[in-house]
Every structure is written in structure tokens, then in C-alpha cells.
PDB file of C-alpha atoms in Angstrom:
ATOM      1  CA  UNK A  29      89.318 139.041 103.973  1.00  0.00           C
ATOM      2  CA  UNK A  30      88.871 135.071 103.057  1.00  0.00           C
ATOM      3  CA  UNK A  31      92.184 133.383 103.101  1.00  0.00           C
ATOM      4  CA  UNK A  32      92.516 132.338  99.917  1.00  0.00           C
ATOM      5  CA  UNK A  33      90.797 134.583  97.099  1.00  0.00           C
ATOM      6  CA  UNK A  34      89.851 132.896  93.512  1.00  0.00           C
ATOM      7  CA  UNK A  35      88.795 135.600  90.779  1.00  0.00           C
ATOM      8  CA  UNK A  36      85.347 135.255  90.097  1.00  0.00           C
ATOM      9  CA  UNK A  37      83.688 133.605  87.084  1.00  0.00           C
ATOM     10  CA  UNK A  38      82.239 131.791  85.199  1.00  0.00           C
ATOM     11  CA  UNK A  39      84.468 132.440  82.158  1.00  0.00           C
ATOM     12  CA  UNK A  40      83.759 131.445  78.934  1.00  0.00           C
ATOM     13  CA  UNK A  41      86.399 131.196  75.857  1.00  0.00           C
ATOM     14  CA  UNK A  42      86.382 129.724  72.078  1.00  0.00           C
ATOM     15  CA  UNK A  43      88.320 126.515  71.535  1.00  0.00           C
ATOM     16  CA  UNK A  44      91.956 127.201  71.829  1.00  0.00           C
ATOM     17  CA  UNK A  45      92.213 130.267  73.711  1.00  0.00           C
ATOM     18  CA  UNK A  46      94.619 131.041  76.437  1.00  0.00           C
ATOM     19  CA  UNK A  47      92.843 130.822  79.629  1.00  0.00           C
ATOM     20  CA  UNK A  48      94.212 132.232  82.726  1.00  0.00           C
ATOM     21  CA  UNK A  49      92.606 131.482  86.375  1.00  0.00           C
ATOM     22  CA  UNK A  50      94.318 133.435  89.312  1.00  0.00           C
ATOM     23  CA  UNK A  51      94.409 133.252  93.122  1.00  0.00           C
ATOM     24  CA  UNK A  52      95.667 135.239  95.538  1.00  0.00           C
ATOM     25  CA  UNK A  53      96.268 134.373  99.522  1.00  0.00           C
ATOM     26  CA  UNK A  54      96.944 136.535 102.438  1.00  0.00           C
ATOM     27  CA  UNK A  55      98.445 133.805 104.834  1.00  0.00           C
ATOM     28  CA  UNK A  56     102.530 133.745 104.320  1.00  0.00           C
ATOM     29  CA  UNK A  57     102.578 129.928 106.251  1.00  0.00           C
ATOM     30  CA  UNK A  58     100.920 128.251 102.976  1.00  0.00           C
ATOM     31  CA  UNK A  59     104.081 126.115 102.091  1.00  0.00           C
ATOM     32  CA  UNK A  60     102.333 123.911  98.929  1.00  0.00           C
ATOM     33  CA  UNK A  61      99.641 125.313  96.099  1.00  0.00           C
ATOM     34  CA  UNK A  62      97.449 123.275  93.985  1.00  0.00           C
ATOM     35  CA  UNK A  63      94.463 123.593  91.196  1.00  0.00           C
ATOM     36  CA  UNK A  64      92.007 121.122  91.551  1.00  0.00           C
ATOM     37  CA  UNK A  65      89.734 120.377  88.687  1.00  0.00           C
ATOM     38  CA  UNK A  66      86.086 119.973  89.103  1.00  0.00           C
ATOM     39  CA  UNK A  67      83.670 118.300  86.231  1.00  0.00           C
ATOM     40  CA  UNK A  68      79.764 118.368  87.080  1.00  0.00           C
ATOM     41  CA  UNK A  69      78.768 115.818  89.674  1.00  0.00           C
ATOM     42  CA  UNK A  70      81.894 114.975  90.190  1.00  0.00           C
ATOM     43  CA  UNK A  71      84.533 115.136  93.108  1.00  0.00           C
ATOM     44  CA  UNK A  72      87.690 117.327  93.127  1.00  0.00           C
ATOM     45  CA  UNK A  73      91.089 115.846  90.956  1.00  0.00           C
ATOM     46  CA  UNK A  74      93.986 117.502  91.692  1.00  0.00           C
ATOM     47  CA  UNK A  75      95.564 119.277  88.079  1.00  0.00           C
ATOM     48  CA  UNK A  76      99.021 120.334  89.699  1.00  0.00           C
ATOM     49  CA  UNK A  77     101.043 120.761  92.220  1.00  0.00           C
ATOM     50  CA  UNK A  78     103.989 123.127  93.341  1.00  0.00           C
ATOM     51  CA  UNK A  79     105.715 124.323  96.322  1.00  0.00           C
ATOM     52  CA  UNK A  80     108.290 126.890  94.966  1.00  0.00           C
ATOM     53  CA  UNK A  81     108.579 130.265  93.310  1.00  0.00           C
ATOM     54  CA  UNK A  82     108.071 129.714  89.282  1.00  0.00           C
ATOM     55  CA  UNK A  83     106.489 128.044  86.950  1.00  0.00           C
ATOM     56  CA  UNK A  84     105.883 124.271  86.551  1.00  0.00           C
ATOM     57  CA  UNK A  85     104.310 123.127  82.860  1.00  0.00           C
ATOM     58  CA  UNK A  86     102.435 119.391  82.518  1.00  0.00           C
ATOM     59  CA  UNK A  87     101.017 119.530  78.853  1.00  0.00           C
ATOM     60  CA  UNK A  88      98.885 122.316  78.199  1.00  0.00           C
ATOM     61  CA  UNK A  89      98.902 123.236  81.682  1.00  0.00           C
ATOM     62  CA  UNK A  90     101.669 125.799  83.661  1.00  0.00           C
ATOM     63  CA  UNK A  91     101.069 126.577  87.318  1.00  0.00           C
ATOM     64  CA  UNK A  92     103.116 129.914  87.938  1.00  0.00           C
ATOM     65  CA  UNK A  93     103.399 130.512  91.657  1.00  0.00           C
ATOM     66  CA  UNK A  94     104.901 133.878  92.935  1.00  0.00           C
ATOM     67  CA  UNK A  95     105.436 133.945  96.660  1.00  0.00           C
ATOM     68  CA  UNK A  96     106.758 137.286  97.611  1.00  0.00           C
ATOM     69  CA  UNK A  97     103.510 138.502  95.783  1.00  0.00           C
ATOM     70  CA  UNK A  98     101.375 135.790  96.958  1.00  0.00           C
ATOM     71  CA  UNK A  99      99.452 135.094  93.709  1.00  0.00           C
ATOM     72  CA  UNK A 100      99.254 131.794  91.892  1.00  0.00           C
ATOM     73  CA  UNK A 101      98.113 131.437  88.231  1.00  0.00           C
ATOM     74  CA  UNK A 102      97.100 128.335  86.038  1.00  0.00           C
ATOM     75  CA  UNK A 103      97.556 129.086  82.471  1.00  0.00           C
ATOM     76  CA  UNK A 104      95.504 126.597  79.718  1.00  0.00           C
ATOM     77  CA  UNK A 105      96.540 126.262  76.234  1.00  0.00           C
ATOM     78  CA  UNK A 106      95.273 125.414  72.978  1.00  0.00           C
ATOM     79  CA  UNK A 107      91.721 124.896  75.698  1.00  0.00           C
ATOM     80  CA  UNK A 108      89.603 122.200  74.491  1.00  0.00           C
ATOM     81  CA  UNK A 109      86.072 121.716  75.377  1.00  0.00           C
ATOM     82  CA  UNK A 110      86.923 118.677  77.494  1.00  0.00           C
ATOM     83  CA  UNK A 111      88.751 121.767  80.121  1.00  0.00           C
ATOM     84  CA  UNK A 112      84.956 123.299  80.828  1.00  0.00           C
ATOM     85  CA  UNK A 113      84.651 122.504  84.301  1.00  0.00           C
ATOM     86  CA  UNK A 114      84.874 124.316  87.694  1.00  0.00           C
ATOM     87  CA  UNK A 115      89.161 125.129  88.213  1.00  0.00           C
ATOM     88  CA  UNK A 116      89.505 125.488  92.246  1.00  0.00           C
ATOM     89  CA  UNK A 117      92.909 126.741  93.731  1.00  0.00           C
ATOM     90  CA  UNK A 118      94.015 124.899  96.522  1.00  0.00           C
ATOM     91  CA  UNK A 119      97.009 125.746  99.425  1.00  0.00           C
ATOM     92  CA  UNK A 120      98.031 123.596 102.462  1.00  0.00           C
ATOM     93  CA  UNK A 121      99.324 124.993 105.632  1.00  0.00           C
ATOM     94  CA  UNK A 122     100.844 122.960 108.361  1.00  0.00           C
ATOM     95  CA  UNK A 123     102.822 119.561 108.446  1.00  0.00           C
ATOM     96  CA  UNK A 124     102.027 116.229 109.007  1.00  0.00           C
ATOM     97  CA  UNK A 125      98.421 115.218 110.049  1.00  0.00           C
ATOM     98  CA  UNK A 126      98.182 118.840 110.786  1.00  0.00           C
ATOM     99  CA  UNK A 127      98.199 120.302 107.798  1.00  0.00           C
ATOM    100  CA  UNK A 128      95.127 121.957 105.755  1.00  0.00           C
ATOM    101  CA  UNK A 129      94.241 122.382 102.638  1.00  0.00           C
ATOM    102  CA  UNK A 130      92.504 125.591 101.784  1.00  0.00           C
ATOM    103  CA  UNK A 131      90.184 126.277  98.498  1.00  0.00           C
ATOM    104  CA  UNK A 132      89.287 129.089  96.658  1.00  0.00           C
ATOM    105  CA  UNK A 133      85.784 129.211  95.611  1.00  0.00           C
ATOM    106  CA  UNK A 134      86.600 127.915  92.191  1.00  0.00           C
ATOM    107  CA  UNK A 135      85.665 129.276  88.277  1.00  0.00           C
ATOM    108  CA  UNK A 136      83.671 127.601  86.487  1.00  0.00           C
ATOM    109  CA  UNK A 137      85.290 127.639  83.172  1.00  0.00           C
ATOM    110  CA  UNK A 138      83.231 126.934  79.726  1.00  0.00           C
ATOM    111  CA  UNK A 139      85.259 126.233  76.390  1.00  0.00           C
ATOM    112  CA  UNK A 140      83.319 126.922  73.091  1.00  0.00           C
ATOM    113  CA  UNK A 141      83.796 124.757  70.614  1.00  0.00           C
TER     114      UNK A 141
ATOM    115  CA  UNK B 178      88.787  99.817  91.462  1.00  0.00           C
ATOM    116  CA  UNK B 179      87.586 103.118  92.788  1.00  0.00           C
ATOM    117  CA  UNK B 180      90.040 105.187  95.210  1.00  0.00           C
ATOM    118  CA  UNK B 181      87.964 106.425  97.677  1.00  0.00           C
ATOM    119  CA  UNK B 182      84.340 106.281  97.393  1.00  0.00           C
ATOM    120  CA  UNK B 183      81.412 106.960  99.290  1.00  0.00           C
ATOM    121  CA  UNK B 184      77.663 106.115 100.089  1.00  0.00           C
ATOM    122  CA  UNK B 185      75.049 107.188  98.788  1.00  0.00           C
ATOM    123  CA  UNK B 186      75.584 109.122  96.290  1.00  0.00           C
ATOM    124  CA  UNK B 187      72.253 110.380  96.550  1.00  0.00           C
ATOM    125  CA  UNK B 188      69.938 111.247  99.325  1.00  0.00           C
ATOM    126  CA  UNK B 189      66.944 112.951 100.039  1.00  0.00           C
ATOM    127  CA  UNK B 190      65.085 113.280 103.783  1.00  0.00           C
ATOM    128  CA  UNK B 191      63.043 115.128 105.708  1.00  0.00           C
ATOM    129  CA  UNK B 192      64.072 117.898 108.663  1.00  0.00           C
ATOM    130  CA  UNK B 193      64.694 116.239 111.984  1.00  0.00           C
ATOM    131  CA  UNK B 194      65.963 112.988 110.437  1.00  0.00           C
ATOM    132  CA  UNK B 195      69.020 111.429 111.222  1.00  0.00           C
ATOM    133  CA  UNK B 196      71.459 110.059 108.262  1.00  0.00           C
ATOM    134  CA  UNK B 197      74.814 108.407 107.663  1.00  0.00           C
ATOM    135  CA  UNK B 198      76.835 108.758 104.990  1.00  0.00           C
ATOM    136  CA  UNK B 199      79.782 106.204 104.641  1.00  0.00           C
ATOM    137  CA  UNK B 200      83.299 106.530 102.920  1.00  0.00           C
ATOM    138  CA  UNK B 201      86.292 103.826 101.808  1.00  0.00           C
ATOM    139  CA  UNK B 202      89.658 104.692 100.548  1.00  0.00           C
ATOM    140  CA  UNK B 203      91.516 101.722  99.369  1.00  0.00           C
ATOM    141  CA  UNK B 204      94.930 103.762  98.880  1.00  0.00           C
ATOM    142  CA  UNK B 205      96.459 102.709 101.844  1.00  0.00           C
ATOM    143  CA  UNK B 206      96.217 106.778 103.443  1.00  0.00           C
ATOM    144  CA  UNK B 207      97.092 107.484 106.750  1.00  0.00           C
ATOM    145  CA  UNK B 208      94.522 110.503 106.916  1.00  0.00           C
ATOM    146  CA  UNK B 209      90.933 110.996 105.843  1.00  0.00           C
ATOM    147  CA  UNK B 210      88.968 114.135 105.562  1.00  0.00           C
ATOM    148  CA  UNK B 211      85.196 115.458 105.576  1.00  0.00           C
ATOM    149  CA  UNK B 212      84.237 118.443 103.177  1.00  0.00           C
ATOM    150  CA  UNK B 213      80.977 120.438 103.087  1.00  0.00           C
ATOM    151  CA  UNK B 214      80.152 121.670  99.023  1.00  0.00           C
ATOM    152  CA  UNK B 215      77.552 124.477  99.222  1.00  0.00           C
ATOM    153  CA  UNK B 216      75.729 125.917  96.533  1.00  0.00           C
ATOM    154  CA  UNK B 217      77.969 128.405  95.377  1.00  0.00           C
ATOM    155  CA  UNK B 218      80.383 125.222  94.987  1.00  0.00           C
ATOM    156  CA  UNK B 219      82.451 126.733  97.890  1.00  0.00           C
ATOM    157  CA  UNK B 220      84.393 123.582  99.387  1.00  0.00           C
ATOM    158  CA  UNK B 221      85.226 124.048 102.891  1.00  0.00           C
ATOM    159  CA  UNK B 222      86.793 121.291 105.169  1.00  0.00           C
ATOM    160  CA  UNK B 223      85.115 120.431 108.272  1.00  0.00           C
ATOM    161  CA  UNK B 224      87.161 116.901 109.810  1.00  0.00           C
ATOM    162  CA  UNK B 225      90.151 115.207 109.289  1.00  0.00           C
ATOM    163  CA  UNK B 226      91.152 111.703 110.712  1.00  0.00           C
ATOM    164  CA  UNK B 227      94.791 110.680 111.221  1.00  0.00           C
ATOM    165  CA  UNK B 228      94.690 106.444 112.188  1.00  0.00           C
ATOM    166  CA  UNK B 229      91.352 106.875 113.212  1.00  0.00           C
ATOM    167  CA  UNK B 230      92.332 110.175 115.952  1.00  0.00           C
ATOM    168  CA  UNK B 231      90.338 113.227 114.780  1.00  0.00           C
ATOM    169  CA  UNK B 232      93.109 115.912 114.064  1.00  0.00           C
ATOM    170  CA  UNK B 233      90.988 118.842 112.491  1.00  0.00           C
ATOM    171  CA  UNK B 234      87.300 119.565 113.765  1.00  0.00           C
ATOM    172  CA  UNK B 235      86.313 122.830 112.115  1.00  0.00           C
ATOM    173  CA  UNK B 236      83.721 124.491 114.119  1.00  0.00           C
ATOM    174  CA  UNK B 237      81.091 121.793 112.710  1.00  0.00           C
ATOM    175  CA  UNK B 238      78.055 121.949 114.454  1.00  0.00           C
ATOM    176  CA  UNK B 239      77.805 118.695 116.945  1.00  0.00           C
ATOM    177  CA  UNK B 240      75.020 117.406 114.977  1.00  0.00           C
ATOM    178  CA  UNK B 241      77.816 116.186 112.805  1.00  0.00           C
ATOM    179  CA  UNK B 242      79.804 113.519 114.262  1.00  0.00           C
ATOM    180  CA  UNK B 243      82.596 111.576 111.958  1.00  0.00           C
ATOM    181  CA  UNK B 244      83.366 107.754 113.154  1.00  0.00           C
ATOM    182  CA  UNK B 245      86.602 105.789 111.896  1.00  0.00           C
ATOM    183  CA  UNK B 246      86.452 102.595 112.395  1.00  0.00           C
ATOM    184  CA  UNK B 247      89.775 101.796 111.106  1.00  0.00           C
ATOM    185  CA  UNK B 248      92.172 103.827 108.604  1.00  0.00           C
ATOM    186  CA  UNK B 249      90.346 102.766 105.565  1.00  0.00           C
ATOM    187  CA  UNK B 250      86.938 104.250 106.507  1.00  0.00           C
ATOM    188  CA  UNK B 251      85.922 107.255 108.008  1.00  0.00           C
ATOM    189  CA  UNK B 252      81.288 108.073 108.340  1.00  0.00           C
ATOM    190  CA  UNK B 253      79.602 111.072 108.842  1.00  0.00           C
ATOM    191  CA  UNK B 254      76.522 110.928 111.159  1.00  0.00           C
ATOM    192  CA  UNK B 255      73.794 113.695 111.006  1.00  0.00           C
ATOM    193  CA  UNK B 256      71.447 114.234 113.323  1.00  0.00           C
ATOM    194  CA  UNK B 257      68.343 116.567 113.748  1.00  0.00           C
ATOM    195  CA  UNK B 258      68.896 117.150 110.037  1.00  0.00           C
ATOM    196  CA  UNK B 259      68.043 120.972 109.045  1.00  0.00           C
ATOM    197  CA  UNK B 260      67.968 122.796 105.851  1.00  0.00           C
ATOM    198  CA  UNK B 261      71.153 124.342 106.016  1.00  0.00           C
ATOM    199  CA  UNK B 262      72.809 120.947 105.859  1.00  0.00           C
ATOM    200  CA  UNK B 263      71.994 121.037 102.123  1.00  0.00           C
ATOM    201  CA  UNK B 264      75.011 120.948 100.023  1.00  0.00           C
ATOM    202  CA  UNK B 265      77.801 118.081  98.486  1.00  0.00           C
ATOM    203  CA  UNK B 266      79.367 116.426 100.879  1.00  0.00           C
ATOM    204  CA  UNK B 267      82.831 115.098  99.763  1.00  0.00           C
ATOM    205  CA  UNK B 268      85.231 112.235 101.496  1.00  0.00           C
ATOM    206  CA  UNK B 269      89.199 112.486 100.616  1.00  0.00           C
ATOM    207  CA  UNK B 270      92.130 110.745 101.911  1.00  0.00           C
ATOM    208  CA  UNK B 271      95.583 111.559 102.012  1.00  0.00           C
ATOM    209  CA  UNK B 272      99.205 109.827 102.341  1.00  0.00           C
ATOM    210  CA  UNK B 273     100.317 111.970 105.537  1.00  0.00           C
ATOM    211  CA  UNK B 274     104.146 112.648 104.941  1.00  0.00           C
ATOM    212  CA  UNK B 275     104.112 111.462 101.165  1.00  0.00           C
ATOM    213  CA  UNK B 276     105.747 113.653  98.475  1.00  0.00           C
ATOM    214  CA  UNK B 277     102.982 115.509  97.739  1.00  0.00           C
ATOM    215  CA  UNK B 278     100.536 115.066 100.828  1.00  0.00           C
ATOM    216  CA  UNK B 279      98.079 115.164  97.989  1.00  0.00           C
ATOM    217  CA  UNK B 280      94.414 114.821  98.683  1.00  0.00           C
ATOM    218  CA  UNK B 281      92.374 111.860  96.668  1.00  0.00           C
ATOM    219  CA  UNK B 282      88.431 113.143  96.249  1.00  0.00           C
ATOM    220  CA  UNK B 283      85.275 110.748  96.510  1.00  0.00           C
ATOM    221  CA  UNK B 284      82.618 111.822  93.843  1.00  0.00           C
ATOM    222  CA  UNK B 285      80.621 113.271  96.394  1.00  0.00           C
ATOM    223  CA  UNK B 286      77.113 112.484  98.538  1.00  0.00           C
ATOM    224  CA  UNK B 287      74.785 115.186  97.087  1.00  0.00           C
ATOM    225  CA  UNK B 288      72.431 115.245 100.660  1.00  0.00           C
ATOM    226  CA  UNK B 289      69.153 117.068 100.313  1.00  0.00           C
ATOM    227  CA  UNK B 290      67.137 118.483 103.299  1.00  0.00           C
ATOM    228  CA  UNK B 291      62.994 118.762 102.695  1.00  0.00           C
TER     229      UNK B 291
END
């Protein structure tokens, strides 16, 4: 079993739909979770960030993060067709120089306009 | 001004060869990292640098071997280049002990073995 599991795509939606993207890890010592956003050619940009139980809402974006069940969720609204790119989930382990950052294979996510 | 970035951005060689590819952060990070993109966009880390010490080798063949010249730059050599080395290869850099310890992405050196 990989790590960190990311549920498989690609997924595509009309404009403003509710997406929903999902991870789920088996290692208890990841401490921080992230979704990285991916566009075509391009590198990784880091979406959001959380360390705790709950949710945490930037815009149209909410990272929900439940620990004792060790499943993350990013939740889209209103999606536009500027969100079709590739949504990877991210979790670091360790501290200091030490620590590593784990992906999920990613979805590739396509918005309809 | 670009974060980190990296060189080339494109290239293309033949099996056997040996290549570099180059990366600059200009964030001021403590800590700079290696990642291998494969087809299946599956991003998997294979170095990290803290002040030029290698802190994280992860099972990388030693064909590959990172150089950091100082904190702000961190290469990849490749030698005896094979087909399996296909894929995106990505530089990042981090701010070890920030707030976030979040990782800053290069756009990526899409490397192509004939």
C-alpha cells in the first residue's frame, strides 16, 4: 500500500460545480498536509496548507483534514475553467532538514465551460 | 524575478550521454530538493540539500549525482543516460524551520532519452 493514496481521475465537471478531490494516508507521523496545483508544463504551486483537524477555507477553496480517519479533502466552488489542471495532495513527515514531503499521484481535473 | 528556476527547460539526447541540468532559487532557502515527474505525472522526490549537505538521497541510482555549490544552487548530473530516465524533472527549495516549511517549484526540465 503507497503511502499516500489520491483517488483516481481525470474528472471532468460543468462550470460551477462542486468538485471534491480526496486523499487518504496510512503513515500516522505526517504532521502537515497540502494540495499542490499543477497547470500543463508547469511546476507544482502549493493551493493550501494545514496542520490540524478541520477545515481551513481561502476563497473558493476549503481543505478539510480529518486525522483520526486519515483522509484529507479539497473542496472547489463555483469551479471555473481556469481550476482544470492536475490537483496533487501533498504531506510532510519529519522536522527540520529532515522532513519529506510526500505526493499523491494527482487528478487531473477538467472544468467545462 | 523568477523564484527558483532551472536549465533547460528542454532537452533531448541520445542513450549513454551524459547531461546536467542546473537550478537557482533566489528566496533565500536553506534547503533545496530534486524531483523525478514520470509519465503518469507521479512526482516522487529523489535529493534534498540542506547548506549544501545532502540530507535525503532516495535510492537514486548513482548515475544521478546532485552538486551544490552554495545554498542558492543545487545541479543534477546524469550519466550513462538510459531510457528510463525519461520523465520531468523538477527543482524546489524550501525555508527549513519557516512557518510553513513550504516547498517553492521550478517549472520543470522536461529530459528526453532517444
Amino acid at each position: 500500500q503507497k503511502e499516500v493514496e489520491q483517488d483516481p481521475g481525470p474528472l471532468s465537471v460543468p462550470e460551477g460545480a462542486i468538485v471534491s478531490l480526496n486523499c487518504t494516508y496510512s503513515n500516522s507521523a505526517f504532521q502537515y498536509f497540502m494540495w499542490y496545483r499543477q497547470y500543463s508544463r508547469k511546476g507544482p504551486e502549493l493551493l493550501m496548507y494545514t496542520y490540524s483537524s478541520g477545515n481551513k477555507e481561502d476563497g473558493r477553496f476549503t481543505a478539510q483534514v480529518d486525522k483520526s480517519s486519515k483522509y484529507i479533502s479539497l473542496f472547489i466552488r463555483d469551479s471555473q475553467p481556469s481550476d482544470s489542471a492536475t490537483y496533487l495532495c501533498a504531506m510532510i513527515r519529519g522536522t527540520g532538514a529532515n522532513s519529506k514531503l510526500t505526493f499523491g499521484k494527482g487528478i487531473t481535473l477538467s472544468v467545462r465551460p | 524575478d523568477t523564484a527558483v528556476s532551472q536549465t533547460p527547460k528542454y532537452l533531448v539526447t541520445q542513450m549513454g550521454n551524459d547531461k546536467s541540468i542546473k537550478c537557482e532559487q533566489n528566496l533565500g532557502h536553506d534547503t533545496m530538493y530534486w524531483y523525478k515527474q514520470d509519465s503518469k505525472k507521479f512526482l516522487k522526490i529523489m535529493f534534498s540539500y540542506n547548506n549544501k549537505e545532502l540530507i535525503i538521497n532516495e535510492t537514486v541510482p548513482n548515475r544521478f549525482s546532485p552538486k551544490s555549490p552554495d545554498k542558492a544552487h543545487l545541479n543534477l548530473h546524469i550519466n550513462s543516460l538510459e531510457l528510463g530516465d525519461s520523465a520531468v524533472y523538477f527543482c524546489a527549495s524550501s525555508q527549513v524551520g519557516g512557518s510553513t516549511d513550504t516547498q517553492y517549484f521550478g517549472p520543470g526540465t522536461r529530459l528526453t532519452v532517444l
